[in-house]
Short mmCIF file of C-alpha atoms and ligand atoms in Angstrom, two decimals:
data_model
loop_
_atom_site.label_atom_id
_atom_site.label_comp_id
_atom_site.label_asym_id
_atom_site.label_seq_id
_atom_site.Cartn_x
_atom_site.Cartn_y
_atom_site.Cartn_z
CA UNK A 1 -135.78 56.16 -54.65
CA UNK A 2 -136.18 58.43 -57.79
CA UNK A 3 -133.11 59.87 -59.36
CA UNK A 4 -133.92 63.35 -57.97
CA UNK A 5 -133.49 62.18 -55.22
CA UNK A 6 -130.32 60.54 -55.40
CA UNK A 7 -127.82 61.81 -53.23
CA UNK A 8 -125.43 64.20 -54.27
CA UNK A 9 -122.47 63.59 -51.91
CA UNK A 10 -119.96 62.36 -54.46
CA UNK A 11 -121.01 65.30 -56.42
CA UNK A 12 -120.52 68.32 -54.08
CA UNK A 13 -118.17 69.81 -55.81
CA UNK A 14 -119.60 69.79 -59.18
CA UNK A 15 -120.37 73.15 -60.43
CA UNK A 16 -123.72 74.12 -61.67
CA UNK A 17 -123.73 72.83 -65.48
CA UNK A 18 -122.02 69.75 -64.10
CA UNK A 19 -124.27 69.33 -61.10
CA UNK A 20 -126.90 69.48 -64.39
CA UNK A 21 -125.02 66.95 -66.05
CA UNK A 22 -125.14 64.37 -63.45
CA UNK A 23 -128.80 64.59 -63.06
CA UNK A 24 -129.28 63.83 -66.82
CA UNK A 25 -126.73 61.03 -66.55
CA UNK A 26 -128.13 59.40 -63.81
CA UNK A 27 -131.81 59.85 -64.94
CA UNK A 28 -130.87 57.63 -67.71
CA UNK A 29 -129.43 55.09 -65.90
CA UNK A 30 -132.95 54.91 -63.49
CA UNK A 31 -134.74 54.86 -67.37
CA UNK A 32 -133.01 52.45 -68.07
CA UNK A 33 -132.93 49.83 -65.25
CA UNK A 34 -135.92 46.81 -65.88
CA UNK A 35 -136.30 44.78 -63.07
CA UNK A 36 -132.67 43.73 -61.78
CA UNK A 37 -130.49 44.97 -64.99
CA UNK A 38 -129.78 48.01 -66.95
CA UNK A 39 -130.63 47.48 -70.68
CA UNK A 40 -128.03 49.56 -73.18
CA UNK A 41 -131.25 51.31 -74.97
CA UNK A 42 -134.75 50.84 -74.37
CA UNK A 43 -135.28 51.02 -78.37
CA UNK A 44 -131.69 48.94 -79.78
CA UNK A 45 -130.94 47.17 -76.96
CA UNK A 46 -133.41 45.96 -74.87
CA UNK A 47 -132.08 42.62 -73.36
CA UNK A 48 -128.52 42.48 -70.70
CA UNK A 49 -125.64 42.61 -72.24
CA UNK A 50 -122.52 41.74 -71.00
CA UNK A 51 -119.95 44.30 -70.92
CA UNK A 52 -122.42 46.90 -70.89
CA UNK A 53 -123.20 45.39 -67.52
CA UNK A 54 -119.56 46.11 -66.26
CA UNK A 55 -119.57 49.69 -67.59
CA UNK A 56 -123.26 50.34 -66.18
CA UNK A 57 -122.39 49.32 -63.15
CA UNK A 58 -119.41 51.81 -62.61
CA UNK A 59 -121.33 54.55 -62.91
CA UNK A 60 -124.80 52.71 -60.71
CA UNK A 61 -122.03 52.37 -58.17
CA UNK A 62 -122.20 56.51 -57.85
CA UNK A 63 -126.21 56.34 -57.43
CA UNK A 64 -127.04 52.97 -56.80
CA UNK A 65 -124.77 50.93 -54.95
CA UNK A 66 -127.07 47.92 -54.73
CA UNK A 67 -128.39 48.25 -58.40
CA UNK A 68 -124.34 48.34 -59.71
CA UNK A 69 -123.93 44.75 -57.41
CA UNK A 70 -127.55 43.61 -58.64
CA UNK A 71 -126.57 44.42 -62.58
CA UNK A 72 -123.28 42.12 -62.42
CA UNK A 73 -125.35 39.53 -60.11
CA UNK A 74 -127.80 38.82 -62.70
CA UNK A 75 -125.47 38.76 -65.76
CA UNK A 76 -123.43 36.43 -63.77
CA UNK A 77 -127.40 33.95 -63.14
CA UNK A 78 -126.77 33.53 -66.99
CA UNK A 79 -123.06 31.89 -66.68
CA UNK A 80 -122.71 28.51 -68.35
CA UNK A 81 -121.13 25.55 -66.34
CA UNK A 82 -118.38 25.83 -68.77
CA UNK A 83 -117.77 29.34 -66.86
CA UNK A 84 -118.22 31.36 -70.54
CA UNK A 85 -120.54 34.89 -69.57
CA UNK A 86 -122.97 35.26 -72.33
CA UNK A 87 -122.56 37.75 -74.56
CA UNK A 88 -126.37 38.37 -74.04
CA UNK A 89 -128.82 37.36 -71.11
CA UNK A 90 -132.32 37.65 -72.66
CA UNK A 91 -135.15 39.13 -70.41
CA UNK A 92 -138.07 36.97 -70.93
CA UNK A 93 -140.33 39.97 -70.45
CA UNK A 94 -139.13 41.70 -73.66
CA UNK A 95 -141.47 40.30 -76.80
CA UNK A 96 -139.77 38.00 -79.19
CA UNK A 97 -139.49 40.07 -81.83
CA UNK A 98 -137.60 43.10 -80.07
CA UNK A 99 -133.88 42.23 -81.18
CA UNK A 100 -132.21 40.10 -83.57
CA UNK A 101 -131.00 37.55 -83.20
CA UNK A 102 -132.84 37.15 -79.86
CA UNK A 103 -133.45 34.18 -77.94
CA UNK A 104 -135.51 32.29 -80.36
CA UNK A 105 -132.43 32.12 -82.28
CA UNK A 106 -129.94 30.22 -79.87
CA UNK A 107 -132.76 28.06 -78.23
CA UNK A 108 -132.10 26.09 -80.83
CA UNK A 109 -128.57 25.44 -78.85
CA UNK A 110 -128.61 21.57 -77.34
CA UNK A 111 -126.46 22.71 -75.10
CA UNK A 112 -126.94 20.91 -71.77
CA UNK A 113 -123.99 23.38 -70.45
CA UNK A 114 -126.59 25.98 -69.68
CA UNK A 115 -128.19 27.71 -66.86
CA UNK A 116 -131.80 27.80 -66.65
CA UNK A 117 -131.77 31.45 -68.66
CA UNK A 118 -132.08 32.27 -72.41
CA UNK A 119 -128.87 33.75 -73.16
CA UNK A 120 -126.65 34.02 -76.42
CA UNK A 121 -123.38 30.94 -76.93
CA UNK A 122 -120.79 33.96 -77.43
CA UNK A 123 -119.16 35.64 -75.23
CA UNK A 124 -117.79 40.00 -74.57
CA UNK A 125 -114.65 41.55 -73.54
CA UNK A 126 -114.39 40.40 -69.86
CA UNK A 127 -114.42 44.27 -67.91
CA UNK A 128 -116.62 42.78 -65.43
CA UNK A 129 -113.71 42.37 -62.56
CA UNK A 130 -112.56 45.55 -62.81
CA UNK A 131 -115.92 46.71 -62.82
CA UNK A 132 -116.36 44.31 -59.43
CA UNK A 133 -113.67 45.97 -58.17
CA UNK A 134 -114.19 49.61 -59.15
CA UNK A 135 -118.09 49.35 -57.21
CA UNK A 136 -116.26 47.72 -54.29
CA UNK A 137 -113.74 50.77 -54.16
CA UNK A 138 -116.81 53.52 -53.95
CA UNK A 139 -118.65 51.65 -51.08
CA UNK A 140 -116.40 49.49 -49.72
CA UNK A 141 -118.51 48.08 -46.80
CA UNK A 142 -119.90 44.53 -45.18
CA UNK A 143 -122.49 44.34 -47.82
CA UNK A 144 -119.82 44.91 -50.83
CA UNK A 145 -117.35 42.28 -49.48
CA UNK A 146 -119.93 40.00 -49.14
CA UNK A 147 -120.88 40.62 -53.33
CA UNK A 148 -117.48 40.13 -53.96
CA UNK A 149 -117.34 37.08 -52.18
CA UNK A 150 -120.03 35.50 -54.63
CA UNK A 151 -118.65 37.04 -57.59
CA UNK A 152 -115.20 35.91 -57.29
CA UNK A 153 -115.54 32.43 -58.09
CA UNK A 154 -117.36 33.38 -61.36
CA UNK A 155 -115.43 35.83 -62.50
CA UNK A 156 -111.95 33.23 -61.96
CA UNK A 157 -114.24 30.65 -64.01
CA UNK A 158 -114.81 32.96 -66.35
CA UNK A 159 -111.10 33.51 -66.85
CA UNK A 160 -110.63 30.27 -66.71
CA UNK A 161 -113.10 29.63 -69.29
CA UNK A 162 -111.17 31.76 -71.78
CA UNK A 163 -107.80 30.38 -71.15
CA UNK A 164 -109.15 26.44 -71.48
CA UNK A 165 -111.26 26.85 -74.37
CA UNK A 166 -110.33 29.88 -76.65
CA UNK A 167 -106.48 29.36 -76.64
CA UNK A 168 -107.15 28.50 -79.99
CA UNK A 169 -103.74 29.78 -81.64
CA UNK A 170 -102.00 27.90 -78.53
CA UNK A 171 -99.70 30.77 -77.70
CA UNK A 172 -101.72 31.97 -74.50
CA UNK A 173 -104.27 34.37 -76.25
CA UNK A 174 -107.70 34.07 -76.18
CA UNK A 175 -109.27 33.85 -79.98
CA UNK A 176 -113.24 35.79 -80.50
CA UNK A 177 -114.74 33.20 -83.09
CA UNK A 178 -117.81 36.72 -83.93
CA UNK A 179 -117.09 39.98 -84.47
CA UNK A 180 -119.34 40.76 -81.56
CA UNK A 181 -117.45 38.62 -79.04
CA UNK A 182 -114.79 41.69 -79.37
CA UNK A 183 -117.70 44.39 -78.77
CA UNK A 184 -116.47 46.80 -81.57
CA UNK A 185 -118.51 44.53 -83.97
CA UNK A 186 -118.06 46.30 -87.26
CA UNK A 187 -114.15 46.91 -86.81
CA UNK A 188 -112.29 47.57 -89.89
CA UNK A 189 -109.55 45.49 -88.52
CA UNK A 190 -111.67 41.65 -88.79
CA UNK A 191 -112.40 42.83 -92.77
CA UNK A 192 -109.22 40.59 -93.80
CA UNK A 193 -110.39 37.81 -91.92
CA UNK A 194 -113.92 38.40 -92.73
CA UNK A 195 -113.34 38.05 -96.33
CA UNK A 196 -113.03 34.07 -95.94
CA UNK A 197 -116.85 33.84 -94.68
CA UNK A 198 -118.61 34.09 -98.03
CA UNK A 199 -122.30 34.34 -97.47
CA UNK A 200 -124.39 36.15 -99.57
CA UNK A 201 -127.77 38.43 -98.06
CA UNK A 202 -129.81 36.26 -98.69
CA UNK A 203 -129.57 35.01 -95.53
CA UNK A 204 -131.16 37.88 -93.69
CA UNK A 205 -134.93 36.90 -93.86
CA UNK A 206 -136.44 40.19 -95.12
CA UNK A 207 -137.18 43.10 -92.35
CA UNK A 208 -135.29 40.77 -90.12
CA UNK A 209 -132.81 43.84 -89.21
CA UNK A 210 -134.38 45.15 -86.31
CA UNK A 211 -131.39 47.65 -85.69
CA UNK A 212 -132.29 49.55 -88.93
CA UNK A 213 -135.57 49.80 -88.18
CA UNK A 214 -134.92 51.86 -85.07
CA UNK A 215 -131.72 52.90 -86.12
CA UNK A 216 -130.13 54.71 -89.13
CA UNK A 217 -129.27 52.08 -91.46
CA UNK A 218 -125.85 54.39 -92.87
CA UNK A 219 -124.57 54.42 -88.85
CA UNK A 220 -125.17 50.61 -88.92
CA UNK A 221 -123.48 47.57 -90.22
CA UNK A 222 -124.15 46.91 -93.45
CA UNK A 223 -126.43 43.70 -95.01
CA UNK A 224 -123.33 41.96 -96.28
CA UNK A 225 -121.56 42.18 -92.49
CA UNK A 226 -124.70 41.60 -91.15
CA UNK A 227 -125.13 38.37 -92.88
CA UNK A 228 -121.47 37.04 -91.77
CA UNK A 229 -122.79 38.03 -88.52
CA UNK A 230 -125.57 35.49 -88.65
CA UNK A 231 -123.67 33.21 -90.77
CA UNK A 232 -120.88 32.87 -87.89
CA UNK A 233 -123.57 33.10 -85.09
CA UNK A 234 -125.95 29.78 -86.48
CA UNK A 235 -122.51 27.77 -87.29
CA UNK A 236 -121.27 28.01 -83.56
CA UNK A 237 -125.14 27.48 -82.44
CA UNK A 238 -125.61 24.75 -84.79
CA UNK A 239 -121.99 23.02 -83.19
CA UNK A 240 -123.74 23.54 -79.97
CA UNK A 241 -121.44 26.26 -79.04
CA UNK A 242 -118.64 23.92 -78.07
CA UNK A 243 -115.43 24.92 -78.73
CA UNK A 244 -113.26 21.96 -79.58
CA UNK A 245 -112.17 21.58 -83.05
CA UNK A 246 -112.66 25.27 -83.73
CA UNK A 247 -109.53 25.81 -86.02
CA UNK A 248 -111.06 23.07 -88.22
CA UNK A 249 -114.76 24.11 -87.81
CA UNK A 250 -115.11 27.77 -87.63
CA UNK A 251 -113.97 30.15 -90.51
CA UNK A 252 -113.75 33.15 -88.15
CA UNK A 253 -110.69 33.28 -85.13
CA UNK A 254 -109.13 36.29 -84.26
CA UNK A 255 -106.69 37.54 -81.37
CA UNK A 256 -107.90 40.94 -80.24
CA UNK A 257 -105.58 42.81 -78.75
CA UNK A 258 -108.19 45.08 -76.31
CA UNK A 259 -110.18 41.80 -75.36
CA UNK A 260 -106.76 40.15 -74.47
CA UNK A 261 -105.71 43.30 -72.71
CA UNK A 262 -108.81 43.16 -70.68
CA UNK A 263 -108.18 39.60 -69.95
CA UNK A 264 -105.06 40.78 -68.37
CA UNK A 265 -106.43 44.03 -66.33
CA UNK A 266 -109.12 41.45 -65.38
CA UNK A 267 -106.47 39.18 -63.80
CA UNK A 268 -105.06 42.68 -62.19
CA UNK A 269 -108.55 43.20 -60.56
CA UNK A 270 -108.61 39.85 -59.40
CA UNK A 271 -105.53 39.76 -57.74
CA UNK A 272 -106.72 42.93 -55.72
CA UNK A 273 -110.72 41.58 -55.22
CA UNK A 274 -108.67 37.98 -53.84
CA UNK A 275 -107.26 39.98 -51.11
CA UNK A 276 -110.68 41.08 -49.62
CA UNK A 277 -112.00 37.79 -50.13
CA UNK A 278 -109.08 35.86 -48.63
CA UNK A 279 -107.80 33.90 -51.76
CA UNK A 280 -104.54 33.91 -53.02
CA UNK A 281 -103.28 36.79 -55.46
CA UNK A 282 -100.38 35.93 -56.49
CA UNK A 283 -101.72 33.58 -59.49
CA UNK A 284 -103.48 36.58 -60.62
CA UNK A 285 -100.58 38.69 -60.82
CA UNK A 286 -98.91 35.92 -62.86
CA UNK A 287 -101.40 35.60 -65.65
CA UNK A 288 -101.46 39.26 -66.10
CA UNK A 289 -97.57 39.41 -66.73
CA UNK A 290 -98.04 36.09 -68.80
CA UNK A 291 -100.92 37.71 -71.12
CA UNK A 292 -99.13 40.46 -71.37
CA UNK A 293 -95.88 39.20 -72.53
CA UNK A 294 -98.02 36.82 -75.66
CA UNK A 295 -99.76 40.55 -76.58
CA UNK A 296 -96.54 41.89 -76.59
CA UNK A 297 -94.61 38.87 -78.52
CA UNK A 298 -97.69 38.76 -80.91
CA UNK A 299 -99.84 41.25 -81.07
CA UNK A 300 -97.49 44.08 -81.38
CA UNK A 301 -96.33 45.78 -84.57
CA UNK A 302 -92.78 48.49 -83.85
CA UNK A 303 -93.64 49.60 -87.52
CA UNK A 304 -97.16 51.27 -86.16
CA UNK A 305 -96.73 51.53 -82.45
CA UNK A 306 -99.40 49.91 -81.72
CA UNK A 307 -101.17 46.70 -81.38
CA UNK A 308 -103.15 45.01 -84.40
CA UNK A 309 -105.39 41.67 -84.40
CA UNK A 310 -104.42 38.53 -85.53
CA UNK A 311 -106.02 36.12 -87.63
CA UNK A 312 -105.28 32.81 -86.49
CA UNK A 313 -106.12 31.27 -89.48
CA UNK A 314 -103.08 32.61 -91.37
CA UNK A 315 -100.96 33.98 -88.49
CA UNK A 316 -100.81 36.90 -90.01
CA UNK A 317 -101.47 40.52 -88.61
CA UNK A 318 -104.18 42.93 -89.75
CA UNK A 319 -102.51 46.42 -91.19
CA UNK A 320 -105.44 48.02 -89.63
CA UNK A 321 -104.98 50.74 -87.04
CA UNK A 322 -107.77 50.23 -84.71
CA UNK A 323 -109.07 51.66 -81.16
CA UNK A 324 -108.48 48.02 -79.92
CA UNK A 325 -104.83 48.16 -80.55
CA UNK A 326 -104.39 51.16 -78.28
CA UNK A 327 -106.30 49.61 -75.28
CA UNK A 328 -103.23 47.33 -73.93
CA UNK A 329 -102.40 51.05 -72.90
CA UNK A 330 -104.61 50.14 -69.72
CA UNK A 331 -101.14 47.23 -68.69
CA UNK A 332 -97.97 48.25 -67.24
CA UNK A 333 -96.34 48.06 -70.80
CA UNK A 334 -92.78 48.99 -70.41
CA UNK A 335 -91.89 52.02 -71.13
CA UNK A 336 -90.41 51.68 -74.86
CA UNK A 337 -94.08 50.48 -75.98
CA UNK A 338 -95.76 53.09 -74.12
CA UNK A 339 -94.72 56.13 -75.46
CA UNK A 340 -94.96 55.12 -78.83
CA UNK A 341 -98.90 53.98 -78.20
CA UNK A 342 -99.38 57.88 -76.58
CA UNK A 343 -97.30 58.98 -79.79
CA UNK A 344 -100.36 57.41 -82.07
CA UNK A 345 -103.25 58.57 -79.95
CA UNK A 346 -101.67 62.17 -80.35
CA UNK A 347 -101.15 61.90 -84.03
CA UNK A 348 -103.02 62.93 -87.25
CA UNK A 349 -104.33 59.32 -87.03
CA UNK A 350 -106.30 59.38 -83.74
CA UNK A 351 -105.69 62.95 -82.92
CA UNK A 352 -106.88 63.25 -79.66
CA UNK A 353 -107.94 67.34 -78.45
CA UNK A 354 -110.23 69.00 -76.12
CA UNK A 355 -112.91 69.48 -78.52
CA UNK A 356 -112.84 65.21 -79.64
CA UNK A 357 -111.63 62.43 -78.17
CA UNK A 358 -109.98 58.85 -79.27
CA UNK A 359 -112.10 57.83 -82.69
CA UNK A 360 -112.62 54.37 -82.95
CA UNK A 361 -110.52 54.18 -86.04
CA UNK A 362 -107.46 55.70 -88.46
CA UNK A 363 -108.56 59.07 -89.83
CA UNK A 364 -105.89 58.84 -92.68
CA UNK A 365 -107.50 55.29 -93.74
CA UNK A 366 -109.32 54.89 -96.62
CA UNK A 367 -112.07 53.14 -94.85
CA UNK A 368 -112.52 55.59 -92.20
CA UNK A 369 -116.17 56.27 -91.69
CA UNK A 370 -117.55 58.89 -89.90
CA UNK A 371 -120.87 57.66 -89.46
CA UNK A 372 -120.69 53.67 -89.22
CA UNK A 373 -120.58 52.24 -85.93
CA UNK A 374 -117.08 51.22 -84.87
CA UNK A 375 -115.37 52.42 -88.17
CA UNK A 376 -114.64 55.83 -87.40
CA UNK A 377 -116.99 57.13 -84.57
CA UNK A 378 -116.26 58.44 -81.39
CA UNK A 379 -117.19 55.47 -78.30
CA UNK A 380 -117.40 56.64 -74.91
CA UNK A 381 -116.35 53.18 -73.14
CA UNK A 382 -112.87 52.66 -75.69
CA UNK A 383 -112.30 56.36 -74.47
CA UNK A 384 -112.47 55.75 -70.93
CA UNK A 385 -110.60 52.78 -70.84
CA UNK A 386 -107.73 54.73 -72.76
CA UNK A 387 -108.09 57.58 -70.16
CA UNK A 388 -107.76 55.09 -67.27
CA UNK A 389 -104.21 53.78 -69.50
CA UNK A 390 -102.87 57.19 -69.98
CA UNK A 391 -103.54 57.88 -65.60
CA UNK A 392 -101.64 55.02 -65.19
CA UNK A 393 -98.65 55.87 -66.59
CA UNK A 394 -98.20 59.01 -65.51
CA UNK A 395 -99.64 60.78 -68.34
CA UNK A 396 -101.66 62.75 -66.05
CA UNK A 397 -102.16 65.87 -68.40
CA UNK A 398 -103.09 64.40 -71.58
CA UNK A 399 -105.81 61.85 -69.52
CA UNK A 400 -107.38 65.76 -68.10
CA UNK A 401 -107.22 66.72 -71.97
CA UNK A 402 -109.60 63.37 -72.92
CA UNK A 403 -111.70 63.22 -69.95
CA UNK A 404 -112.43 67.29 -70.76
CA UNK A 405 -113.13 65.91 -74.40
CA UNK A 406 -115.28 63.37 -73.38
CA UNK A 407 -117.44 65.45 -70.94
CA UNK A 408 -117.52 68.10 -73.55
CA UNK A 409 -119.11 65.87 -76.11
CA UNK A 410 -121.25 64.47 -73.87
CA UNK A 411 -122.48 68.31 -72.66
CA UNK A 412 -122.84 69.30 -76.58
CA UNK A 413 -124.45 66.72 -77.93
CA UNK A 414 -125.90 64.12 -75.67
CA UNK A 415 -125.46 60.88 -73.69
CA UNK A 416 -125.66 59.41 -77.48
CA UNK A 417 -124.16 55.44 -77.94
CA UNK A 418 -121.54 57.24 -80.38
CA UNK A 419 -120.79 60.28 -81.83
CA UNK A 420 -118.96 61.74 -85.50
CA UNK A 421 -115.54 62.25 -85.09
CA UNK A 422 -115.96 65.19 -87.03
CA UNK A 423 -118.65 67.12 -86.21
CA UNK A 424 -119.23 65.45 -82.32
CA UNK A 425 -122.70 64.85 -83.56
CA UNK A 426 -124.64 62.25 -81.29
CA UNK A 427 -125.34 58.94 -83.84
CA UNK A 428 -126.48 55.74 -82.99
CA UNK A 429 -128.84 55.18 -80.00
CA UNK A 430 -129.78 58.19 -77.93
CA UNK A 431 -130.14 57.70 -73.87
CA UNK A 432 -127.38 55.09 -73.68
CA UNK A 433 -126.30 53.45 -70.43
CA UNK A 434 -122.78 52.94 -70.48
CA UNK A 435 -122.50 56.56 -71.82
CA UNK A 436 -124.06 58.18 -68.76
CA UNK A 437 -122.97 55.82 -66.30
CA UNK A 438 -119.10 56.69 -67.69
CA UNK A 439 -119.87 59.68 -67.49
CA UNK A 440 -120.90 59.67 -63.74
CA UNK A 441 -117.23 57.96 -63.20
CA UNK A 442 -115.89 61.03 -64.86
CA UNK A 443 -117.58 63.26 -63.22
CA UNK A 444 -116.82 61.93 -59.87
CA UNK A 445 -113.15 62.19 -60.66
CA UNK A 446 -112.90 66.05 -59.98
C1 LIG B 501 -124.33 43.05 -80.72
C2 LIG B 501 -125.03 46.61 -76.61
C3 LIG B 501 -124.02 46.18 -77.68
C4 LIG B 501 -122.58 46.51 -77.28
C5 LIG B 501 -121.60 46.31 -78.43
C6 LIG B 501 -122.12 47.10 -79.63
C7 LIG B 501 -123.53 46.65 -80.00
C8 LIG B 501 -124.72 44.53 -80.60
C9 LIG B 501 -125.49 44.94 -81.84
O1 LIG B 501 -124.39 46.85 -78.89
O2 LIG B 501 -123.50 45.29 -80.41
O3 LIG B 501 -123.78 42.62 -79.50
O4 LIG B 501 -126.61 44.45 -82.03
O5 LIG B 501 -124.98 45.74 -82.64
O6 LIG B 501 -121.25 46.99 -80.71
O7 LIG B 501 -120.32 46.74 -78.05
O8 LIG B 501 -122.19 45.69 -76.21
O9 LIG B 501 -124.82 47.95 -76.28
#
């Protein structure tokens, strides 16, 4: 079925420029689908990533119910035994020389903890039982209980997979050994602990950037993160990904306070997805509260208001104020750590209005970039993740103010990966998935 012929039921009451809107969106996400997933961008991104997947299939589930279920089905084909989701599932279709690193890079893995698919050893923010759960609650029928029933056990293994093996600091958080682990992969707040990986360019063979040949080099990391990237990427490759030992092996270990936070809301969705499927959810409810309590305990700073990442290494906290550390908005915080976080998002700092939404980092910072990836520009996903925090605690007119920001930008300028946080100018990739298919979600919430 084409796009344009989609039906519009969930849209009926969309007026005309939004009823316009929609079509675009969803004509990306039909662009965009190869075979059985949706790739991010047909020219950045043109493998299946994994919490792309989750936010892809939100908005498929407003199109293309079976697509959304078939997107999370084969991320979840690339699982390892160990239960980890890779970070990437590689599409043996795309030509070798498409993305770097691609799967050339971690076939060098001997890994026997692998299913038959090329995939990447890291892992990404686990959204993908929420996302289960938010497809389920759009066409909740015979066919979606039965997907849920096959996902469930994977998703608890890959819960379980975090908690086991990436406990590293051995309070109950889950450490990201790569930037890219945390999905905001050029985030001002891992330069502290990024400083201790000294590896010079040199180890970028040259033209070996693919991203700047399709991208803008000045709204992409530069060389010298780029090379920690690959630095940290080969050393956990060339360790066969396994995670024992990693304090004394691996010069990267961070606690993110969004991926942790989405560790929790996964363990929220989970308690909700083990009703339908006749398992027990009152485990579920108890690692949220558990995971919650550590971020709290550790990840939270009364001087800022808001969370900040950890570097295990040292124990210490990063000073910088990042999107990440607003995310844990998305738990039932208590109240005196709530209004503080909506305090931040409404300040100079983050300055949230109709015209701009969330930016990915401090505007009164030093380092704040309004070009460069995850260092000052505008992200779609963070946003609607802090819209669906705000909703749930009540702060019903200030999530209408960003979700009339975000469809705003999106109307001016494009369904772009990220925008300026100054100007609203679409950067970065142009046609992205999880831009439209948020967008769809937004949309449908008139
Ligand atoms: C590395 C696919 C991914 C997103 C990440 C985003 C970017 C990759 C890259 O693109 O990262 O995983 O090559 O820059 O930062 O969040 O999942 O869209």
């Amino acid at each position: 079925m084409s796009v344009l012929t989609t039906p519009l039921t969930a849209v009926a009451a969309l007026n005309g420029a939004d009823e316009e809107l929609w079509r675009g969106a969803a004509e990306i996400l039909d662009r965009n689908w190869s075979y059985d997933h949706t790739v991010p961008s047909r020219t950045l991104y043109p493998h299946h990533w994994s919490w792309d997947s989750a936010f892809n299939s939100i908005g498929l589930a407003q199109t293309r119910p079976d697509r959304a279920w078939r997107d999370l089905r084969s991320l979840f084909e690339g699982q390892w035994f160990d239960g980890r989701v890779p970070h990437i599932v590689f599409d043996a279709r795309v030509p070798a020389n498409c993305y770097f690193p691609g799967p050339d890079f971690w076939a060098e893995v001997p890994a026997p903890d692998r299913p038959g698919v090329a995939t990447s050893g890291l892992v990404q923010p686990p959204v993908h039982a929420l996302a289960a759960w938010q497809v389920f609650r759009r066409t909740p029928n015979e066919a979606a209980v039965e997907e849920l029933r096959w996902l469930y056990p994977r998703l608890v293994a890959q819960q379980e997979y975090l908690t086991r093996f990436r406990d590293v600091g051995g309070a109950g958080l889950a450490a990201i050994l790569h930037p890219w682990e945390s999905g905001l992969d050029n985030s001002p707040g891992w330069d502290e602990a990024l400083g201790d990986v000294t590896v010079g360019t040199e180890i970028l063979r040259p033209n070996v950037r693919r991203d700047k040949q399709v991208a803008a080099e000045d709204h992409r990391p530069t060389d010298q993160d780029y090379a920690r990237y690959i630095f940290l990427a080969a050393s956990y490759r060339d360790g066969a990904c396994q995670d024992a030992d990693l304090l004394r092996k691996h010069p990267f270990l961070v606690e993110c306070p969004s991926f942790n936070a989405l560790r929790a809301v996964a363990e929220l969705a989970l308690a909700r997805i083990a009703r339908v499927v006749g398992a027990d959810s009152a485990p579920h409810r108890a690692r949220a509260s558990a995971i919650m309590q550590v971020l709290l305990d550790r990840l939270y700073d009364p001087a800022t208001g808001m969370f900040h990442t950890l570097n295990v290494r040292t124990g210490q906290l990063s000073p910088e104020r990042c999107v990440n550390g607003l995310i844990p908005l998305m738990l039932p915080l208590p109240a005196s750590r709530v209004a503080p976080l909506v305090a931040v998002i409404q300040s100079p700092r983050f300055g949230l209005t109709e015209q701009m939404p969330v930016p990915s980092f401090d505007r009164m910072s030093e380092k704040f970039d309004v070009q460069r990836y995850w260092r000052g520009p505008v992200w779609i996903n963070a946003n609607w993740l802090l819209w669906r925090g705000l909703r749930a605690h009540g702060y019903g007119q200030l999530a209408a103010t960003l979700r009339t920001a975000m469809l705003n930008l999106v109307r001016r300028s494009g369904f772009f990966e990220y925008f300026r946080p100054d100007t609203g100018e679409g950067i970065g990739a142009p046609a992205f998935s999880w831009t439209a298919a948020l967008t769809l979600d937004l949309l449908s919430d008139c």
